[in-house]
Each structure stands twice: as structure tokens, then as C-alpha cells.
Amino acid sequence: MAREQVNEIVAEMVANVLVVAVAPGDRIAAGDTVVLLESMKMEIPVIADADGTVRAIKVGPGDVVQEGDVLLEFTD
């Protein structure tokens, strides 16, 4: 049996988490907005770069994330 590949979506900058738009078990497609961040009064959508199923959410609204922090994990 093949092991499922776990992928991560990470923060590209220091920001506040405004919205987590997905939940564990949700199917996502490349191009979907999965998290909405706020930095310097600008909203920054975090976009899925591949199709998959959300495995785990690592942040919640109100959290402050640093560059490189894992926002969520998904499988192929």
C-alpha cells in the first residue's frame, strides 16, 4: 500500500490570520483560497498550489504567524 504524500501550505510573511476557509476533510483544488491573512492593513489570500484533501489545520483566526509557519497540511 502506497503512503499518502503530506503537503504543507506555509505563511510567506509575518501576518495575522483573519479567516480559515477550509476544514479537515475538505477537498481543495489548486487556486482555492484556503486562508486569509492580514498584514499592514492589507488582506492576503493564501492559495492552494495543488489539489488534495485537507488533513490538518495548524492555525486559527486571530493567530499571528511568522514566515515559514505551517498553516495547514493536505494530502494528494
mmCIF file of N, CA, C and O in Angstrom:
data_model
loop_
_atom_site.group_PDB
_atom_site.id
_atom_site.type_symbol
_atom_site.label_atom_id
_atom_site.label_comp_id
_atom_site.label_asym_id
_atom_site.label_seq_id
_atom_site.Cartn_x
_atom_site.Cartn_y
_atom_site.Cartn_z
ATOM 1 N N MET A 1 0.835 -1.180 0.000
ATOM 2 C CA MET A 1 0.000 0.000 0.000
ATOM 3 C C MET A 1 0.881 1.246 0.000
ATOM 4 O O MET A 1 1.798 1.374 0.808
ATOM 5 N N ALA A 2 0.628 2.184 -0.903
ATOM 6 C CA ALA A 2 1.411 3.410 -1.002
ATOM 7 C C ALA A 2 1.065 4.356 0.139
ATOM 8 O O ALA A 2 -0.085 4.450 0.559
ATOM 9 N N ARG A 3 2.094 5.021 0.628
ATOM 10 C CA ARG A 3 1.870 6.019 1.677
ATOM 11 C C ARG A 3 1.348 7.292 1.024
ATOM 12 O O ARG A 3 1.817 7.674 -0.045
ATOM 13 N N GLU A 4 0.405 7.955 1.718
ATOM 14 C CA GLU A 4 -0.093 9.206 1.156
ATOM 15 C C GLU A 4 0.939 10.308 1.359
ATOM 16 O O GLU A 4 1.636 10.351 2.359
ATOM 17 N N GLN A 5 1.060 11.174 0.373
ATOM 18 C CA GLN A 5 2.002 12.289 0.418
ATOM 19 C C GLN A 5 1.356 13.434 1.188
ATOM 20 O O GLN A 5 0.261 13.873 0.855
ATOM 21 N N VAL A 6 2.020 13.906 2.240
ATOM 22 C CA VAL A 6 1.518 15.039 3.014
ATOM 23 C C VAL A 6 2.234 16.297 2.548
ATOM 24 O O VAL A 6 3.461 16.347 2.501
ATOM 25 N N ASN A 7 1.450 17.285 2.144
ATOM 26 C CA ASN A 7 1.966 18.569 1.677
ATOM 27 C C ASN A 7 1.623 19.632 2.706
ATOM 28 O O ASN A 7 0.644 19.500 3.441
ATOM 29 N N GLU A 8 2.399 20.695 2.750
ATOM 30 C CA GLU A 8 2.150 21.789 3.680
ATOM 31 C C GLU A 8 1.973 23.093 2.917
ATOM 32 O O GLU A 8 2.613 23.313 1.889
ATOM 33 N N ILE A 9 1.102 23.938 3.441
ATOM 34 C CA ILE A 9 0.985 25.309 2.968
ATOM 35 C C ILE A 9 1.516 26.171 4.104
ATOM 36 O O ILE A 9 1.080 26.031 5.245
ATOM 37 N N VAL A 10 2.490 27.036 3.789
ATOM 38 C CA VAL A 10 3.159 27.836 4.820
ATOM 39 C C VAL A 10 2.921 29.324 4.589
ATOM 40 O O VAL A 10 2.635 29.764 3.473
ATOM 41 N N ALA A 11 3.071 30.087 5.677
ATOM 42 C CA ALA A 11 2.961 31.541 5.593
ATOM 43 C C ALA A 11 4.194 32.094 4.882
ATOM 44 O O ALA A 11 5.311 31.648 5.123
ATOM 45 N N GLU A 12 3.980 33.053 4.011
ATOM 46 C CA GLU A 12 5.087 33.657 3.287
ATOM 47 C C GLU A 12 5.584 34.933 3.958
ATOM 48 O O GLU A 12 6.566 35.523 3.504
ATOM 49 N N MET A 13 4.894 35.357 5.033
ATOM 50 C CA MET A 13 5.275 36.578 5.735
ATOM 51 C C MET A 13 4.674 36.567 7.131
ATOM 52 O O MET A 13 3.809 35.742 7.426
ATOM 53 N N VAL A 14 5.123 37.486 7.964
ATOM 54 C CA VAL A 14 4.514 37.677 9.281
ATOM 55 C C VAL A 14 3.143 38.309 9.051
ATOM 56 O O VAL A 14 3.018 39.292 8.309
ATOM 57 N N ALA A 15 2.102 37.722 9.658
ATOM 58 C CA ALA A 15 0.744 38.224 9.423
ATOM 59 C C ALA A 15 -0.193 37.708 10.509
ATOM 60 O O ALA A 15 0.152 36.798 11.268
ATOM 61 N N ASN A 16 -1.380 38.299 10.553
ATOM 62 C CA ASN A 16 -2.467 37.826 11.413
ATOM 63 C C ASN A 16 -3.392 36.964 10.574
ATOM 64 O O ASN A 16 -3.675 37.298 9.421
ATOM 65 N N VAL A 17 -3.883 35.873 11.151
ATOM 66 C CA VAL A 17 -4.854 35.021 10.459
ATOM 67 C C VAL A 17 -6.231 35.652 10.636
ATOM 68 O O VAL A 17 -6.686 35.855 11.758
ATOM 69 N N LEU A 18 -6.888 35.986 9.525
ATOM 70 C CA LEU A 18 -8.246 36.528 9.569
ATOM 71 C C LEU A 18 -9.289 35.421 9.469
ATOM 72 O O LEU A 18 -10.222 35.368 10.261
ATOM 73 N N VAL A 19 -9.129 34.561 8.451
ATOM 74 C CA VAL A 19 -10.126 33.530 8.152
ATOM 75 C C VAL A 19 -9.417 32.243 7.734
ATOM 76 O O VAL A 19 -8.465 32.298 6.961
ATOM 77 N N VAL A 20 -9.904 31.124 8.247
ATOM 78 C CA VAL A 20 -9.509 29.813 7.732
ATOM 79 C C VAL A 20 -10.722 29.320 6.952
ATOM 80 O O VAL A 20 -11.790 29.100 7.528
ATOM 81 N N ALA A 21 -10.569 29.198 5.639
ATOM 82 C CA ALA A 21 -11.700 28.938 4.754
ATOM 83 C C ALA A 21 -11.982 27.461 4.513
ATOM 84 O O ALA A 21 -12.896 27.123 3.763
ATOM 85 N N VAL A 22 -11.197 26.579 5.128
ATOM 86 C CA VAL A 22 -11.370 25.137 4.928
ATOM 87 C C VAL A 22 -11.349 24.434 6.278
ATOM 88 O O VAL A 22 -10.978 25.022 7.287
ATOM 89 N N ALA A 23 -11.743 23.168 6.261
ATOM 90 C CA ALA A 23 -11.747 22.340 7.476
ATOM 91 C C ALA A 23 -11.141 20.983 7.125
ATOM 92 O O ALA A 23 -11.109 20.591 5.951
ATOM 93 N N PRO A 24 -10.659 20.248 8.132
ATOM 94 C CA PRO A 24 -10.146 18.907 7.858
ATOM 95 C C PRO A 24 -11.176 18.061 7.106
ATOM 96 O O PRO A 24 -12.365 18.092 7.430
ATOM 97 N N GLY A 25 -10.703 17.373 6.070
ATOM 98 C CA GLY A 25 -11.582 16.542 5.254
ATOM 99 C C GLY A 25 -12.089 17.234 4.006
ATOM 100 O O GLY A 25 -12.577 16.581 3.088
ATOM 101 N N ASP A 26 -11.982 18.568 3.947
ATOM 102 C CA ASP A 26 -12.428 19.300 2.759
ATOM 103 C C ASP A 26 -11.513 19.002 1.586
ATOM 104 O O ASP A 26 -10.297 18.879 1.743
ATOM 105 N N ARG A 27 -12.096 18.899 0.386
ATOM 106 C CA ARG A 27 -11.313 18.794 -0.843
ATOM 107 C C ARG A 27 -10.939 20.199 -1.280
ATOM 108 O O ARG A 27 -11.764 21.105 -1.224
ATOM 109 N N ILE A 28 -9.698 20.390 -1.674
ATOM 110 C CA ILE A 28 -9.259 21.675 -2.205
ATOM 111 C C ILE A 28 -8.704 21.467 -3.598
ATOM 112 O O ILE A 28 -8.258 20.375 -3.948
ATOM 113 N N ALA A 29 -8.759 22.524 -4.385
ATOM 114 C CA ALA A 29 -8.227 22.489 -5.745
ATOM 115 C C ALA A 29 -7.181 23.583 -5.879
ATOM 116 O O ALA A 29 -7.247 24.614 -5.197
ATOM 117 N N ALA A 30 -6.229 23.353 -6.733
ATOM 118 C CA ALA A 30 -5.223 24.376 -7.000
ATOM 119 C C ALA A 30 -5.935 25.675 -7.352
ATOM 120 O O ALA A 30 -6.876 25.681 -8.147
ATOM 121 N N GLY A 31 -5.545 26.762 -6.700
ATOM 122 C CA GLY A 31 -6.171 28.054 -6.945
ATOM 123 C C GLY A 31 -7.200 28.446 -5.905
ATOM 124 O O GLY A 31 -7.617 29.596 -5.857
ATOM 125 N N ASP A 32 -7.611 27.496 -5.056
ATOM 126 C CA ASP A 32 -8.575 27.814 -3.995
ATOM 127 C C ASP A 32 -7.902 28.658 -2.913
ATOM 128 O O ASP A 32 -6.750 28.410 -2.547
ATOM 129 N N THR A 33 -8.637 29.634 -2.374
ATOM 130 C CA THR A 33 -8.169 30.378 -1.207
ATOM 131 C C THR A 33 -8.462 29.523 0.015
ATOM 132 O O THR A 33 -9.605 29.148 0.255
ATOM 133 N N VAL A 34 -7.423 29.206 0.787
ATOM 134 C CA VAL A 34 -7.595 28.337 1.957
ATOM 135 C C VAL A 34 -7.507 29.105 3.269
ATOM 136 O O VAL A 34 -8.095 28.715 4.270
ATOM 137 N N VAL A 35 -6.746 30.196 3.281
ATOM 138 C CA VAL A 35 -6.585 31.038 4.466
ATOM 139 C C VAL A 35 -6.497 32.480 3.998
ATOM 140 O O VAL A 35 -5.963 32.758 2.917
ATOM 141 N N LEU A 36 -7.039 33.392 4.815
ATOM 142 C CA LEU A 36 -6.914 34.816 4.530
ATOM 143 C C LEU A 36 -6.093 35.432 5.654
ATOM 144 O O LEU A 36 -6.455 35.310 6.830
ATOM 145 N N LEU A 37 -4.975 36.055 5.277
ATOM 146 C CA LEU A 37 -4.086 36.699 6.231
ATOM 147 C C LEU A 37 -4.235 38.214 6.123
ATOM 148 O O LEU A 37 -4.708 38.729 5.103
ATOM 149 N N GLU A 38 -3.784 38.915 7.171
ATOM 150 C CA GLU A 38 -3.762 40.379 7.163
ATOM 151 C C GLU A 38 -2.390 40.826 7.630
ATOM 152 O O GLU A 38 -1.873 40.350 8.633
ATOM 153 N N SER A 39 -1.799 41.731 6.855
ATOM 154 C CA SER A 39 -0.517 42.305 7.224
ATOM 155 C C SER A 39 -0.491 43.753 6.745
ATOM 156 O O SER A 39 -0.836 44.031 5.591
ATOM 157 N N MET A 40 -0.135 44.655 7.629
ATOM 158 C CA MET A 40 -0.067 46.086 7.306
ATOM 159 C C MET A 40 -1.368 46.582 6.673
ATOM 160 O O MET A 40 -1.356 47.287 5.670
ATOM 161 N N LYS A 41 -2.488 46.152 7.242
ATOM 162 C CA LYS A 41 -3.834 46.556 6.817
ATOM 163 C C LYS A 41 -4.216 46.067 5.415
ATOM 164 O O LYS A 41 -5.173 46.537 4.826
ATOM 165 N N MET A 42 -3.472 45.100 4.898
ATOM 166 C CA MET A 42 -3.806 44.500 3.604
ATOM 167 C C MET A 42 -4.200 43.051 3.814
ATOM 168 O O MET A 42 -3.586 42.345 4.614
ATOM 169 N N GLU A 43 -5.241 42.608 3.113
ATOM 170 C CA GLU A 43 -5.661 41.207 3.163
ATOM 171 C C GLU A 43 -4.892 40.424 2.106
ATOM 172 O O GLU A 43 -4.801 40.850 0.957
ATOM 173 N N ILE A 44 -4.334 39.293 2.528
ATOM 174 C CA ILE A 44 -3.525 38.468 1.644
ATOM 175 C C ILE A 44 -4.113 37.069 1.582
ATOM 176 O O ILE A 44 -4.073 36.332 2.572
ATOM 177 N N PRO A 45 -4.690 36.678 0.433
ATOM 178 C CA PRO A 45 -5.203 35.308 0.328
ATOM 179 C C PRO A 45 -4.047 34.315 0.185
ATOM 180 O O PRO A 45 -3.068 34.582 -0.507
ATOM 181 N N VAL A 46 -4.173 33.183 0.873
ATOM 182 C CA VAL A 46 -3.217 32.087 0.734
ATOM 183 C C VAL A 46 -3.885 31.061 -0.174
ATOM 184 O O VAL A 46 -4.974 30.563 0.133
ATOM 185 N N ILE A 47 -3.244 30.765 -1.278
ATOM 186 C CA ILE A 47 -3.829 29.958 -2.346
ATOM 187 C C ILE A 47 -3.215 28.554 -2.350
ATOM 188 O O ILE A 47 -1.998 28.409 -2.263
ATOM 189 N N ALA A 48 -4.077 27.538 -2.484
ATOM 190 C CA ALA A 48 -3.588 26.160 -2.632
ATOM 191 C C ALA A 48 -2.851 26.044 -3.965
ATOM 192 O O ALA A 48 -3.318 26.558 -4.986
ATOM 193 N N ASP A 49 -1.712 25.367 -3.940
ATOM 194 C CA ASP A 49 -0.935 25.201 -5.174
ATOM 195 C C ASP A 49 -1.147 23.839 -5.831
ATOM 196 O O ASP A 49 -0.572 23.559 -6.868
ATOM 197 N N ALA A 50 -1.994 23.002 -5.204
ATOM 198 C CA ALA A 50 -2.272 21.675 -5.764
ATOM 199 C C ALA A 50 -3.624 21.190 -5.246
ATOM 200 O O ALA A 50 -4.142 21.712 -4.259
ATOM 201 N N ASP A 51 -4.181 20.204 -5.920
ATOM 202 C CA ASP A 51 -5.428 19.573 -5.473
ATOM 203 C C ASP A 51 -5.120 18.641 -4.308
ATOM 204 O O ASP A 51 -4.016 18.092 -4.212
ATOM 205 N N GLY A 52 -6.106 18.429 -3.443
ATOM 206 C CA GLY A 52 -5.918 17.485 -2.356
ATOM 207 C C GLY A 52 -7.048 17.519 -1.356
ATOM 208 O O GLY A 52 -8.098 18.110 -1.592
ATOM 209 N N THR A 53 -6.816 16.868 -0.218
ATOM 210 C CA THR A 53 -7.769 16.819 0.886
ATOM 211 C C THR A 53 -7.083 17.369 2.126
ATOM 212 O O THR A 53 -5.978 16.934 2.470
ATOM 213 N N VAL A 54 -7.741 18.330 2.786
ATOM 214 C CA VAL A 54 -7.163 18.940 3.983
ATOM 215 C C VAL A 54 -7.034 17.880 5.065
ATOM 216 O O VAL A 54 -7.996 17.177 5.387
ATOM 217 N N ARG A 55 -5.838 17.763 5.612
ATOM 218 C CA ARG A 55 -5.559 16.779 6.659
ATOM 219 C C ARG A 55 -5.595 17.419 8.044
ATOM 220 O O ARG A 55 -6.131 16.843 8.980
ATOM 221 N N ALA A 56 -4.997 18.621 8.175
ATOM 222 C CA ALA A 56 -4.927 19.282 9.484
ATOM 223 C C ALA A 56 -4.811 20.788 9.294
ATOM 224 O O ALA A 56 -4.118 21.248 8.387
ATOM 225 N N ILE A 57 -5.490 21.518 10.158
ATOM 226 C CA ILE A 57 -5.383 22.971 10.210
ATOM 227 C C ILE A 57 -4.480 23.302 11.399
ATOM 228 O O ILE A 57 -4.711 22.832 12.506
ATOM 229 N N LYS A 58 -3.456 24.089 11.178
ATOM 230 C CA LYS A 58 -2.476 24.396 12.224
ATOM 231 C C LYS A 58 -2.648 25.778 12.846
ATOM 232 O O LYS A 58 -1.937 26.115 13.796
ATOM 233 N N VAL A 59 -3.567 26.598 12.303
ATOM 234 C CA VAL A 59 -3.780 27.959 12.799
ATOM 235 C C VAL A 59 -5.273 28.243 12.912
ATOM 236 O O VAL A 59 -6.100 27.507 12.367
ATOM 237 N N GLY A 60 -5.591 29.333 13.586
ATOM 238 C CA GLY A 60 -6.975 29.764 13.702
ATOM 239 C C GLY A 60 -7.060 31.272 13.605
ATOM 240 O O GLY A 60 -6.042 31.976 13.730
ATOM 241 N N PRO A 61 -8.269 31.807 13.396
ATOM 242 C CA PRO A 61 -8.445 33.254 13.338
ATOM 243 C C PRO A 61 -7.888 33.917 14.597
ATOM 244 O O PRO A 61 -8.069 33.435 15.713
ATOM 245 N N GLY A 62 -7.144 35.010 14.385
ATOM 246 C CA GLY A 62 -6.552 35.733 15.490
ATOM 247 C C GLY A 62 -5.111 35.343 15.771
ATOM 248 O O GLY A 62 -4.390 36.060 16.461
ATOM 249 N N ASP A 63 -4.674 34.200 15.235
ATOM 250 C CA ASP A 63 -3.282 33.780 15.434
ATOM 251 C C ASP A 63 -2.339 34.699 14.658
ATOM 252 O O ASP A 63 -2.684 35.223 13.592
ATOM 253 N N VAL A 64 -1.149 34.890 15.183
ATOM 254 C CA VAL A 64 -0.081 35.596 14.479
ATOM 255 C C VAL A 64 0.886 34.533 13.977
ATOM 256 O O VAL A 64 1.329 33.682 14.735
ATOM 257 N N VAL A 65 1.165 34.582 12.680
ATOM 258 C CA VAL A 65 2.075 33.602 12.082
ATOM 259 C C VAL A 65 3.353 34.300 11.625
ATOM 260 O O VAL A 65 3.344 35.483 11.289
ATOM 261 N N GLN A 66 4.428 33.534 11.649
ATOM 262 C CA GLN A 66 5.730 34.006 11.183
ATOM 263 C C GLN A 66 6.006 33.409 9.807
ATOM 264 O O GLN A 66 5.434 32.378 9.439
ATOM 265 N N GLU A 67 6.887 34.022 9.068
ATOM 266 C CA GLU A 67 7.274 33.486 7.769
ATOM 267 C C GLU A 67 7.737 32.044 7.939
ATOM 268 O O GLU A 67 8.551 31.743 8.810
ATOM 269 N N GLY A 68 7.173 31.130 7.144
ATOM 270 C CA GLY A 68 7.545 29.728 7.185
ATOM 271 C C GLY A 68 6.682 28.861 8.105
ATOM 272 O O GLY A 68 6.785 27.646 8.069
ATOM 273 N N ASP A 69 5.817 29.495 8.933
ATOM 274 C CA ASP A 69 4.923 28.705 9.787
ATOM 275 C C ASP A 69 3.951 27.887 8.935
ATOM 276 O O ASP A 69 3.415 28.387 7.939
ATOM 277 N N VAL A 70 3.691 26.646 9.341
ATOM 278 C CA VAL A 70 2.751 25.789 8.623
ATOM 279 C C VAL A 70 1.330 26.246 8.956
ATOM 280 O O VAL A 70 0.947 26.356 10.120
ATOM 281 N N LEU A 71 0.532 26.511 7.916
ATOM 282 C CA LEU A 71 -0.856 26.919 8.081
ATOM 283 C C LEU A 71 -1.780 25.699 8.050
ATOM 284 O O LEU A 71 -2.715 25.608 8.832
ATOM 285 N N LEU A 72 -1.524 24.795 7.118
ATOM 286 C CA LEU A 72 -2.315 23.572 7.022
ATOM 287 C C LEU A 72 -1.550 22.500 6.293
ATOM 288 O O LEU A 72 -0.585 22.778 5.591
ATOM 289 N N GLU A 73 -2.000 21.262 6.487
ATOM 290 C CA GLU A 73 -1.451 20.110 5.789
ATOM 291 C C GLU A 73 -2.553 19.516 4.924
ATOM 292 O O GLU A 73 -3.717 19.501 5.328
ATOM 293 N N PHE A 74 -2.166 19.017 3.756
ATOM 294 C CA PHE A 74 -3.126 18.324 2.895
ATOM 295 C C PHE A 74 -2.451 17.158 2.202
ATOM 296 O O PHE A 74 -1.235 17.101 2.091
ATOM 297 N N THR A 75 -3.267 16.192 1.812
ATOM 298 C CA THR A 75 -2.766 15.019 1.103
ATOM 299 C C THR A 75 -3.218 15.070 -0.348
ATOM 300 O O THR A 75 -4.199 15.739 -0.695
ATOM 301 N N ASP A 76 -2.480 14.351 -1.214
ATOM 302 C CA ASP A 76 -2.826 14.291 -2.633
ATOM 303 C C ASP A 76 -4.145 13.583 -2.838
ATOM 304 O O ASP A 76 -4.554 12.770 -2.084
#
